[in-house]
Amino acid sequence: MKILSIETSCDETSVAVVEAKETRSPSKSERKNHKTSTRYTIKILSHVISSQIKTHAKFGGVVPEVAARKHAENFMGVFELAIGQAHIKLTQLDAVAVTYGPGLVTSLMVGISSAQTLAYALSIPLIPVNHMKGHIYSSFIHETRDPQEIFPALVLTVSGGHTELVLMRGYEKFKKIGQTLDDAAGEAFDKIAKMLSLPYPGGPEIAKHAESGDHTKYDFPRPLLHQRNFDFSFAGLKTSVLYFLRDQKKQHKRVTPRMIMDISASVQQAIVDCLVGKTIRAAKQYKVQTVILGGGVSANKKLREALESQLAEHLPHVKFMRPDFEYCTDNAAMIAVAGYFQYQGAKDKKKFLQTWKRIDADPTLEV
Ligand code: KG4
Ligand code: ZN
């Protein structure tokens, strides 16, 4: 099945063409029990992202009105490139997938109306995709294991707007078990970076400065880490950095480049400790086979390494899945993969032929 996917929920205009296949292969032991094993192969035929980061960096964050306008300006160019790189004709497409939430409403609308037009003109299904499910499925792009070896899985999704722990008992079987009570992890990175006068987006900047910093220098809070729930909170960490910087100013002390490195390392460590601590505990409690990481913050090397090594130490039988770096932050490839599994799992596939008539952007859509 060839899917063209569109992602415009925030500040990346992205289009991908993805070919997804299901293969059923009875292995020797399974043949005896008359069982078949189902595997999926995902091939990215093209994947184009036009980032607006430079535009928004001037304002220190994403300006929704500007983002929507840029999506409208950039869309056709990105679309044409994606079709060209995939070496396909539009008539070879089997479906269109589009992010319809969560995200910035006017940005979402640009992607949605383009997808509606395409699905209508080609008379093909239009699959509306939840952006956070896209992040969850970004780790499945190169995964070829039988679902029986993957699920149950625990997913930690960490992005600019969300921090969630989701239990996945199978494809399309999601249950949220915890989330942030205030700021998302990416938001904490971005806001703290702004306080330190580092450019937008703050996550990669903090990570870069942290490389030369001492993470034991400042003991920032790790809220909720030792509570038995699976929720997170990062607002206290942000306030703690704010107070520290305010006190420096009051005492007429300069915030030196060295201090910025040490604060960055200490903040990153506090965030990683909270994310990894809760994930390991949830993985134990729910006896999962796999832990999956997703969302923009999954590009953070410290987080990837810490989660992998803590899993190896505490739960060595649990497999770790995380997206390749190019699929960590917002991209259309993950939307195609999520769209494919949603389509595969739907009993009534014909309904997707009617989606173009009624699909609304949902800025606060939940998993
Ligand atoms: O998933 P994403 O691209 O967009 C949303 O859906 O929000 O995530 C963007 C977030 C931003 O907050 C950004 O600072 C953070 O991901 N991020 C990082 C890194 N790369 C991106 N945070 C920490 N370390 C990174 N290397
Ligand atoms: Zn995202």
GROMACS .gro file of C-alpha atoms and ligand atoms in nm:
model
  394
    1MET     CA    1   0.000   0.000   0.000
    2LYS     CA    2   0.147   0.339  -0.103
    3ILE     CA    3   0.056   0.626   0.126
    4LEU     CA    4   0.127   0.994   0.079
    5SER     CA    5   0.139   1.163   0.418
    6ILE     CA    6   0.123   1.526   0.528
    7GLU     CA    7   0.240   1.684   0.854
    8THR     CA    8   0.186   2.055   0.930
    9SER     CA    9   0.094   2.057   1.300
   10CYS     CA   10   0.364   2.298   1.417
   11ASP     CA   11   0.664   2.449   1.238
   12GLU     CA   12   0.769   2.177   0.993
   13THR     CA   13   0.598   2.137   0.654
   14SER     CA   14   0.654   1.774   0.564
   15VAL     CA   15   0.535   1.530   0.297
   16ALA     CA   16   0.641   1.167   0.259
   17VAL     CA   17   0.555   0.875   0.035
   18VAL     CA   18   0.571   0.542   0.215
   19GLU     CA   19   0.513   0.187   0.098
   20ALA     CA   20   0.389  -0.051   0.368
   21LYS     CA   21   0.342  -0.425   0.331
   22GLU     CA   22   0.207  -0.703   0.546
   23THR     CA   23   0.369  -1.045   0.520
   24ARG     CA   24   0.237  -1.359   0.685
   25SER     CA   25   0.500  -1.623   0.732
   26PRO     CA   26   0.431  -1.943   0.919
   27SER     CA   27   0.748  -2.051   1.098
   28LYS     CA   28   0.812  -2.422   1.166
   29SER     CA   29   0.681  -2.423   1.522
   30GLU     CA   30   0.389  -2.202   1.433
   31ARG     CA   31   0.293  -2.426   1.142
   32LYS     CA   32   0.243  -2.711   1.387
   33ASN     CA   33   0.002  -2.495   1.586
   34HIS     CA   34  -0.157  -2.363   1.264
   35LYS     CA   35  -0.050  -2.010   1.360
   36THR     CA   36   0.079  -1.752   1.121
   37SER     CA   37   0.308  -1.468   1.211
   38THR     CA   38   0.239  -1.122   1.070
   39ARG     CA   39   0.521  -0.886   0.996
   40TYR     CA   40   0.522  -0.542   0.844
   41THR     CA   41   0.777  -0.389   0.612
   42ILE     CA   42   0.788  -0.014   0.579
   43LYS     CA   43   0.979   0.149   0.295
   44ILE     CA   44   1.024   0.526   0.285
   45LEU     CA   45   1.007   0.616  -0.086
   46SER     CA   46   1.052   0.987  -0.020
   47HIS     CA   47   1.058   1.214   0.279
   48VAL     CA   48   1.079   1.595   0.258
   49ILE     CA   49   1.080   1.840   0.549
   50SER     CA   50   1.085   2.217   0.518
   51SER     CA   51   1.163   2.362   0.859
   52GLN     CA   52   1.051   2.709   0.968
   53ILE     CA   53   1.288   2.714   1.266
   54LYS     CA   54   1.493   3.008   1.131
   55THR     CA   55   1.177   3.219   1.092
   56HIS     CA   56   1.049   3.150   1.443
   57ALA     CA   57   1.393   3.169   1.611
   58LYS     CA   58   1.377   3.547   1.562
   59PHE     CA   59   1.069   3.555   1.788
   60GLY     CA   60   1.207   3.305   2.044
   61GLY     CA   61   0.928   3.054   1.973
   62VAL     CA   62   0.664   2.949   1.720
   63VAL     CA   63   0.424   3.228   1.613
   64PRO     CA   64   0.105   3.044   1.508
   65GLU     CA   65  -0.014   3.292   1.244
   66VAL     CA   66   0.330   3.303   1.080
   67ALA     CA   67   0.354   2.921   1.093
   68ALA     CA   68   0.025   2.873   0.906
   69ARG     CA   69   0.122   3.125   0.640
   70LYS     CA   70   0.459   2.957   0.589
   71HIS     CA   71   0.292   2.615   0.556
   72ALA     CA   72   0.065   2.756   0.283
   73GLU     CA   73   0.364   2.910   0.104
   74ASN     CA   74   0.586   2.602   0.129
   75PHE     CA   75   0.338   2.320   0.082
   76MET     CA   76   0.331   2.282  -0.296
   77GLY     CA   77   0.711   2.288  -0.323
   78VAL     CA   78   0.748   2.021  -0.056
   79PHE     CA   79   0.471   1.813  -0.215
   80GLU     CA   80   0.626   1.830  -0.562
   81LEU     CA   81   0.967   1.727  -0.428
   82ALA     CA   82   0.822   1.431  -0.236
   83ILE     CA   83   0.635   1.304  -0.543
   84GLY     CA   84   0.945   1.351  -0.762
   85GLN     CA   85   1.181   1.174  -0.520
   86ALA     CA   86   0.943   0.880  -0.484
   87HIS     CA   87   0.936   0.837  -0.866
   88ILE     CA   88   0.564   0.767  -0.868
   89LYS     CA   89   0.260   0.903  -1.040
   90LEU     CA   90  -0.021   1.040  -0.826
   91THR     CA   91  -0.249   0.770  -0.967
   92GLN     CA   92  -0.028   0.503  -0.801
   93LEU     CA   93  -0.117   0.630  -0.453
   94ASP     CA   94  -0.350   0.410  -0.246
   95ALA     CA   95  -0.425   0.656   0.036
   96VAL     CA   96  -0.349   0.995   0.187
   97ALA     CA   97  -0.271   1.034   0.560
   98VAL     CA   98  -0.275   1.368   0.738
   99THR     CA   99  -0.217   1.497   1.091
  100TYR     CA  100  -0.543   1.645   1.223
  101GLY     CA  101  -0.430   1.712   1.582
  102PRO     CA  102  -0.295   1.793   1.833
  103GLY     CA  103  -0.118   2.108   1.717
  104LEU     CA  104  -0.171   2.467   1.605
  105VAL     CA  105  -0.518   2.487   1.457
  106THR     CA  106  -0.443   2.709   1.155
  107SER     CA  107  -0.128   2.510   1.073
  108LEU     CA  108  -0.322   2.183   1.090
  109MET     CA  109  -0.585   2.329   0.855
  110VAL     CA  110  -0.329   2.389   0.579
  111GLY     CA  111  -0.229   2.020   0.576
  112ILE     CA  112  -0.586   1.901   0.611
  113SER     CA  113  -0.726   2.102   0.320
  114SER     CA  114  -0.441   1.988   0.094
  115ALA     CA  115  -0.507   1.626   0.193
  116GLN     CA  116  -0.882   1.665   0.138
  117THR     CA  117  -0.828   1.800  -0.213
  118LEU     CA  118  -0.588   1.520  -0.304
  119ALA     CA  119  -0.808   1.241  -0.166
  120TYR     CA  120  -1.114   1.383  -0.343
  121ALA     CA  121  -0.938   1.432  -0.676
  122LEU     CA  122  -0.789   1.080  -0.671
  123SER     CA  123  -1.093   0.911  -0.507
  124ILE     CA  124  -0.871   0.741  -0.250
  125PRO     CA  125  -0.904   0.699   0.129
  126LEU     CA  126  -0.806   0.986   0.358
  127ILE     CA  127  -0.670   0.866   0.694
  128PRO     CA  128  -0.682   1.128   0.974
  129VAL     CA  129  -0.382   1.072   1.205
  130ASN     CA  130  -0.316   1.174   1.565
  131HIS     CA  131   0.027   1.344   1.571
  132MET     CA  132   0.128   1.173   1.899
  133LYS     CA  133   0.048   0.832   1.751
  134GLY     CA  134   0.280   0.934   1.469
  135HIS     CA  135   0.559   0.983   1.726
  136ILE     CA  136   0.477   0.644   1.877
  137TYR     CA  137   0.502   0.471   1.537
  138SER     CA  138   0.822   0.652   1.438
  139SER     CA  139   1.014   0.365   1.600
  140PHE     CA  140   0.835   0.109   1.380
  141ILE     CA  141   0.986   0.232   1.054
  142HIS     CA  142   1.265  -0.028   1.061
  143GLU     CA  143   1.096  -0.277   1.293
  144THR     CA  144   1.027  -0.614   1.137
  145ARG     CA  145   0.958  -0.825   1.446
  146ASP     CA  146   0.638  -1.021   1.488
  147PRO     CA  147   0.390  -0.822   1.705
  148GLN     CA  148   0.393  -1.113   1.950
  149GLU     CA  149   0.754  -1.029   2.026
  150ILE     CA  150   0.687  -0.654   2.063
  151PHE     CA  151   0.369  -0.620   2.271
  152PRO     CA  152   0.282  -0.536   2.541
  153ALA     CA  153   0.501  -0.229   2.504
  154LEU     CA  154   0.542   0.087   2.706
  155VAL     CA  155   0.584   0.409   2.509
  156LEU     CA  156   0.740   0.727   2.645
  157THR     CA  157   0.644   1.018   2.417
  158VAL     CA  158   0.831   1.339   2.486
  159SER     CA  159   0.776   1.642   2.263
  160GLY     CA  160   0.734   2.018   2.282
  161GLY     CA  161   0.370   1.990   2.390
  162HIS     CA  162   0.341   1.642   2.543
  163THR     CA  163   0.506   1.406   2.791
  164GLU     CA  164   0.315   1.080   2.821
  165LEU     CA  165   0.350   0.716   2.916
  166VAL     CA  166   0.130   0.499   2.698
  167LEU     CA  167   0.075   0.128   2.731
  168MET     CA  168   0.042  -0.044   2.395
  169ARG     CA  169  -0.106  -0.393   2.403
  170GLY     CA  170  -0.100  -0.426   2.025
  171TYR     CA  171  -0.118  -0.214   1.711
  172GLU     CA  172  -0.386   0.051   1.770
  173LYS     CA  173  -0.436  -0.057   2.133
  174PHE     CA  174  -0.328   0.247   2.334
  175LYS     CA  175  -0.389   0.330   2.701
  176LYS     CA  176  -0.242   0.640   2.856
  177ILE     CA  177  -0.111   0.563   3.206
  178GLY     CA  178   0.060   0.891   3.290
  179GLN     CA  179   0.134   1.239   3.164
  180THR     CA  180   0.275   1.574   3.262
  181LEU     CA  181   0.064   1.776   3.501
  182ASP     CA  182   0.205   2.105   3.373
  183ASP     CA  183   0.488   2.167   3.122
  184ALA     CA  184   0.604   1.908   2.871
  185ALA     CA  185   0.971   1.802   2.882
  186GLY     CA  186   1.045   1.976   2.549
  187GLU     CA  187   0.868   2.288   2.674
  188ALA     CA  188   1.088   2.286   2.987
  189PHE     CA  189   1.400   2.260   2.768
  190ASP     CA  190   1.275   2.545   2.547
  191LYS     CA  191   1.171   2.778   2.832
  192ILE     CA  192   1.489   2.723   3.034
  193ALA     CA  193   1.700   2.780   2.721
  194LYS     CA  194   1.519   3.110   2.670
  195MET     CA  195   1.602   3.214   3.029
  196LEU     CA  196   1.966   3.137   2.951
  197SER     CA  197   1.940   3.348   2.631
  198LEU     CA  198   1.997   3.042   2.413
  199PRO     CA  199   1.822   3.033   2.072
  200TYR     CA  200   1.499   2.848   1.984
  201PRO     CA  201   1.447   2.551   1.985
  202GLY     CA  202   1.608   2.516   2.326
  203GLY     CA  203   1.634   2.137   2.356
  204PRO     CA  204   1.923   2.088   2.114
  205GLU     CA  205   2.094   2.402   2.254
  206ILE     CA  206   2.077   2.280   2.614
  207ALA     CA  207   2.202   1.939   2.499
  208LYS     CA  208   2.495   2.101   2.316
  209HIS     CA  209   2.596   2.318   2.615
  210ALA     CA  210   2.547   2.024   2.851
  211GLU     CA  211   2.822   1.830   2.674
  212SER     CA  212   3.087   2.052   2.833
  213GLY     CA  213   2.902   2.102   3.163
  214ASP     CA  214   2.905   1.937   3.505
  215HIS     CA  215   2.565   1.778   3.575
  216THR     CA  216   2.634   1.754   3.949
  217LYS     CA  217   2.694   2.127   3.987
  218TYR     CA  218   2.332   2.227   4.054
  219ASP     CA  219   2.081   2.010   4.232
  220PHE     CA  220   1.758   2.103   4.055
  221PRO     CA  221   1.432   1.938   4.169
  222ARG     CA  222   1.300   1.612   4.025
  223PRO     CA  223   0.927   1.653   4.102
  224LEU     CA  224   0.706   1.343   4.143
  225LEU     CA  225   1.002   1.111   4.074
  226HIS     CA  226   0.946   0.909   4.392
  227GLN     CA  227   0.567   0.915   4.385
  228ARG     CA  228   0.397   0.593   4.285
  229ASN     CA  229   0.198   0.741   3.995
  230PHE     CA  230   0.325   0.768   3.636
  231ASP     CA  231   0.279   1.143   3.601
  232PHE     CA  232   0.544   1.408   3.545
  233SER     CA  233   0.588   1.773   3.639
  234PHE     CA  234   0.850   2.011   3.502
  235ALA     CA  235   0.717   2.355   3.603
  236GLY     CA  236   0.904   2.343   3.937
  237LEU     CA  237   1.233   2.277   3.762
  238LYS     CA  238   1.176   2.579   3.538
  239THR     CA  239   1.093   2.801   3.838
  240SER     CA  240   1.397   2.678   4.023
  241VAL     CA  241   1.625   2.788   3.736
  242LEU     CA  242   1.437   3.121   3.719
  243TYR     CA  243   1.496   3.187   4.092
  244PHE     CA  244   1.861   3.093   4.063
  245LEU     CA  245   1.912   3.338   3.775
  246ARG     CA  246   1.714   3.609   3.957
  247ASP     CA  247   1.935   3.570   4.268
  248GLN     CA  248   2.247   3.598   4.055
  249LYS     CA  249   2.115   3.923   3.911
  250LYS     CA  250   2.021   4.060   4.254
  251GLN     CA  251   2.372   3.993   4.375
  252HIS     CA  252   2.510   4.162   4.061
  253LYS     CA  253   2.679   3.837   3.963
  254ARG     CA  254   2.733   3.757   3.597
  255VAL     CA  255   2.599   3.435   3.443
  256THR     CA  256   2.919   3.307   3.285
  257PRO     CA  257   2.945   3.071   2.984
  258ARG     CA  258   3.076   2.807   3.229
  259MET     CA  259   2.762   2.846   3.443
  260ILE     CA  260   2.541   2.811   3.133
  261MET     CA  261   2.712   2.480   3.055
  262ASP     CA  262   2.674   2.354   3.414
  263ILE     CA  263   2.309   2.468   3.437
  264SER     CA  264   2.239   2.300   3.100
  265ALA     CA  265   2.397   1.974   3.214
  266SER     CA  266   2.216   1.982   3.551
  267VAL     CA  267   1.878   2.063   3.392
  268GLN     CA  268   1.920   1.790   3.130
  269GLN     CA  269   2.014   1.540   3.403
  270ALA     CA  270   1.708   1.632   3.614
  271ILE     CA  271   1.473   1.590   3.315
  272VAL     CA  272   1.636   1.261   3.209
  273ASP     CA  273   1.620   1.124   3.567
  274CYS     CA  274   1.245   1.195   3.588
  275LEU     CA  275   1.169   1.046   3.244
  276VAL     CA  276   1.385   0.736   3.287
  277GLY     CA  277   1.288   0.671   3.651
  278LYS     CA  278   0.915   0.665   3.580
  279THR     CA  279   0.955   0.466   3.258
  280ILE     CA  280   1.155   0.190   3.426
  281ARG     CA  281   0.901   0.166   3.709
  282ALA     CA  282   0.607   0.149   3.468
  283ALA     CA  283   0.787  -0.108   3.251
  284LYS     CA  284   0.832  -0.329   3.560
  285GLN     CA  285   0.475  -0.287   3.681
  286TYR     CA  286   0.316  -0.361   3.344
  287LYS     CA  287   0.563  -0.642   3.262
  288VAL     CA  288   0.620  -0.517   2.909
  289GLN     CA  289   0.834  -0.683   2.641
  290THR     CA  290   0.946  -0.355   2.484
  291VAL     CA  291   1.005   0.006   2.580
  292ILE     CA  292   0.956   0.258   2.298
  293LEU     CA  293   1.078   0.618   2.294
  294GLY     CA  294   0.927   0.886   2.069
  295GLY     CA  295   0.881   1.263   2.016
  296GLY     CA  296   1.124   1.548   1.951
  297VAL     CA  297   1.305   1.506   2.285
  298SER     CA  298   1.390   1.146   2.186
  299ALA     CA  299   1.668   1.309   1.979
  300ASN     CA  300   1.841   1.383   2.311
  301LYS     CA  301   2.146   1.157   2.327
  302LYS     CA  302   2.165   1.159   2.707
  303LEU     CA  303   1.802   1.044   2.730
  304ARG     CA  304   1.851   0.767   2.471
  305GLU     CA  305   2.167   0.642   2.642
  306ALA     CA  306   2.027   0.665   2.996
  307LEU     CA  307   1.707   0.479   2.908
  308GLU     CA  308   1.896   0.210   2.719
  309SER     CA  309   2.152   0.154   2.994
  310GLN     CA  310   1.895   0.161   3.279
  311LEU     CA  311   1.683  -0.092   3.091
  312ALA     CA  312   1.987  -0.315   3.034
  313GLU     CA  313   2.063  -0.298   3.408
  314HIS     CA  314   1.714  -0.337   3.558
  315LEU     CA  315   1.516  -0.517   3.286
  316PRO     CA  316   1.769  -0.691   3.056
  317HIS     CA  317   1.500  -0.897   2.880
  318VAL     CA  318   1.312  -0.583   2.768
  319LYS     CA  319   1.389  -0.463   2.416
  320PHE     CA  320   1.442  -0.092   2.353
  321MET     CA  321   1.305   0.079   2.039
  322ARG     CA  322   1.373   0.440   1.946
  323PRO     CA  323   1.345   0.631   1.618
  324ASP     CA  324   1.642   0.707   1.395
  325PHE     CA  325   1.749   1.069   1.452
  326GLU     CA  326   1.581   1.189   1.132
  327TYR     CA  327   1.240   1.065   1.254
  328CYS     CA  328   1.257   1.206   1.611
  329THR     CA  329   1.126   1.556   1.549
  330ASP     CA  330   0.811   1.628   1.346
  331ASN     CA  331   0.801   1.452   1.008
  332ALA     CA  332   0.546   1.311   0.766
  333ALA     CA  333   0.702   0.962   0.743
  334MET     CA  334   0.580   0.873   1.093
  335ILE     CA  335   0.232   1.000   1.000
  336ALA     CA  336   0.221   0.756   0.706
  337VAL     CA  337   0.322   0.466   0.931
  338ALA     CA  338   0.059   0.557   1.193
  339GLY     CA  339  -0.197   0.600   0.912
  340TYR     CA  340  -0.111   0.257   0.774
  341PHE     CA  341  -0.166   0.076   1.105
  342GLN     CA  342  -0.485   0.273   1.166
  343TYR     CA  343  -0.615   0.170   0.823
  344GLN     CA  344  -0.508  -0.193   0.872
  345GLY     CA  345  -0.682  -0.205   1.209
  346ALA     CA  346  -1.010  -0.052   1.089
  347LYS     CA  347  -1.302  -0.290   1.037
  348ASP     CA  348  -1.477  -0.055   0.796
  349LYS     CA  349  -1.212   0.064   0.552
  350LYS     CA  350  -1.468   0.217   0.315
  351LYS     CA  351  -1.539   0.495   0.566
  352PHE     CA  352  -1.201   0.649   0.478
  353LEU     CA  353  -1.334   0.722   0.127
  354GLN     CA  354  -1.575   0.968   0.289
  355THR     CA  355  -1.327   1.135   0.528
  356TRP     CA  356  -1.252   1.422   0.288
  357LYS     CA  357  -1.608   1.547   0.349
  358ARG     CA  358  -1.574   1.576   0.725
  359ILE     CA  359  -1.239   1.617   0.886
  360ASP     CA  360  -1.175   1.894   1.136
  361ALA     CA  361  -0.852   2.006   1.295
  362ASP     CA  362  -0.849   1.908   1.663
  363PRO     CA  363  -0.579   2.112   1.844
  364THR     CA  364  -0.620   1.926   2.175
  365LEU     CA  365  -0.665   1.571   2.042
  366GLU     CA  366  -0.558   1.301   2.293
  367VAL     CA  367  -0.408   0.955   2.240
  368KG4     O1  368   0.801   1.641   1.845
  368KG4     P1  369   0.854   1.776   1.818
  368KG4     O2  370   0.940   1.796   1.696
  368KG4     O3  371   0.739   1.881   1.809
  368KG4     C1  372   0.624   1.869   1.890
  368KG4     O4  373   0.537   1.785   1.857
  368KG4     O5  374   0.622   1.940   1.992
  368KG4     O6  375   0.935   1.819   1.947
  368KG4     C2  376   0.997   1.942   1.957
  368KG4     C3  377   1.064   1.950   2.093
  368KG4     C4  378   1.117   2.090   2.123
  368KG4     O7  379   1.074   2.125   2.254
  368KG4     C5  380   1.267   2.073   2.117
  368KG4     O8  381   1.337   2.161   2.201
  368KG4     C6  382   1.283   1.928   2.160
  368KG4     O9  383   1.177   1.862   2.098
  368KG4     N1  384   1.411   1.870   2.117
  368KG4     C7  385   1.508   1.832   2.203
  368KG4     C8  386   1.616   1.786   2.124
  368KG4     N2  387   1.579   1.798   1.993
  368KG4     C9  388   1.454   1.849   1.991
  368KG4     N3  389   1.512   1.833   2.337
  368KG4    C10  390   1.625   1.788   2.396
  368KG4     N4  391   1.733   1.745   2.328
  368KG4    C11  392   1.734   1.742   2.193
  368KG4     N5  393   1.841   1.698   2.127
  369ZN      ZN  394   0.575   1.634   1.744
   0.00000   0.00000   0.00000
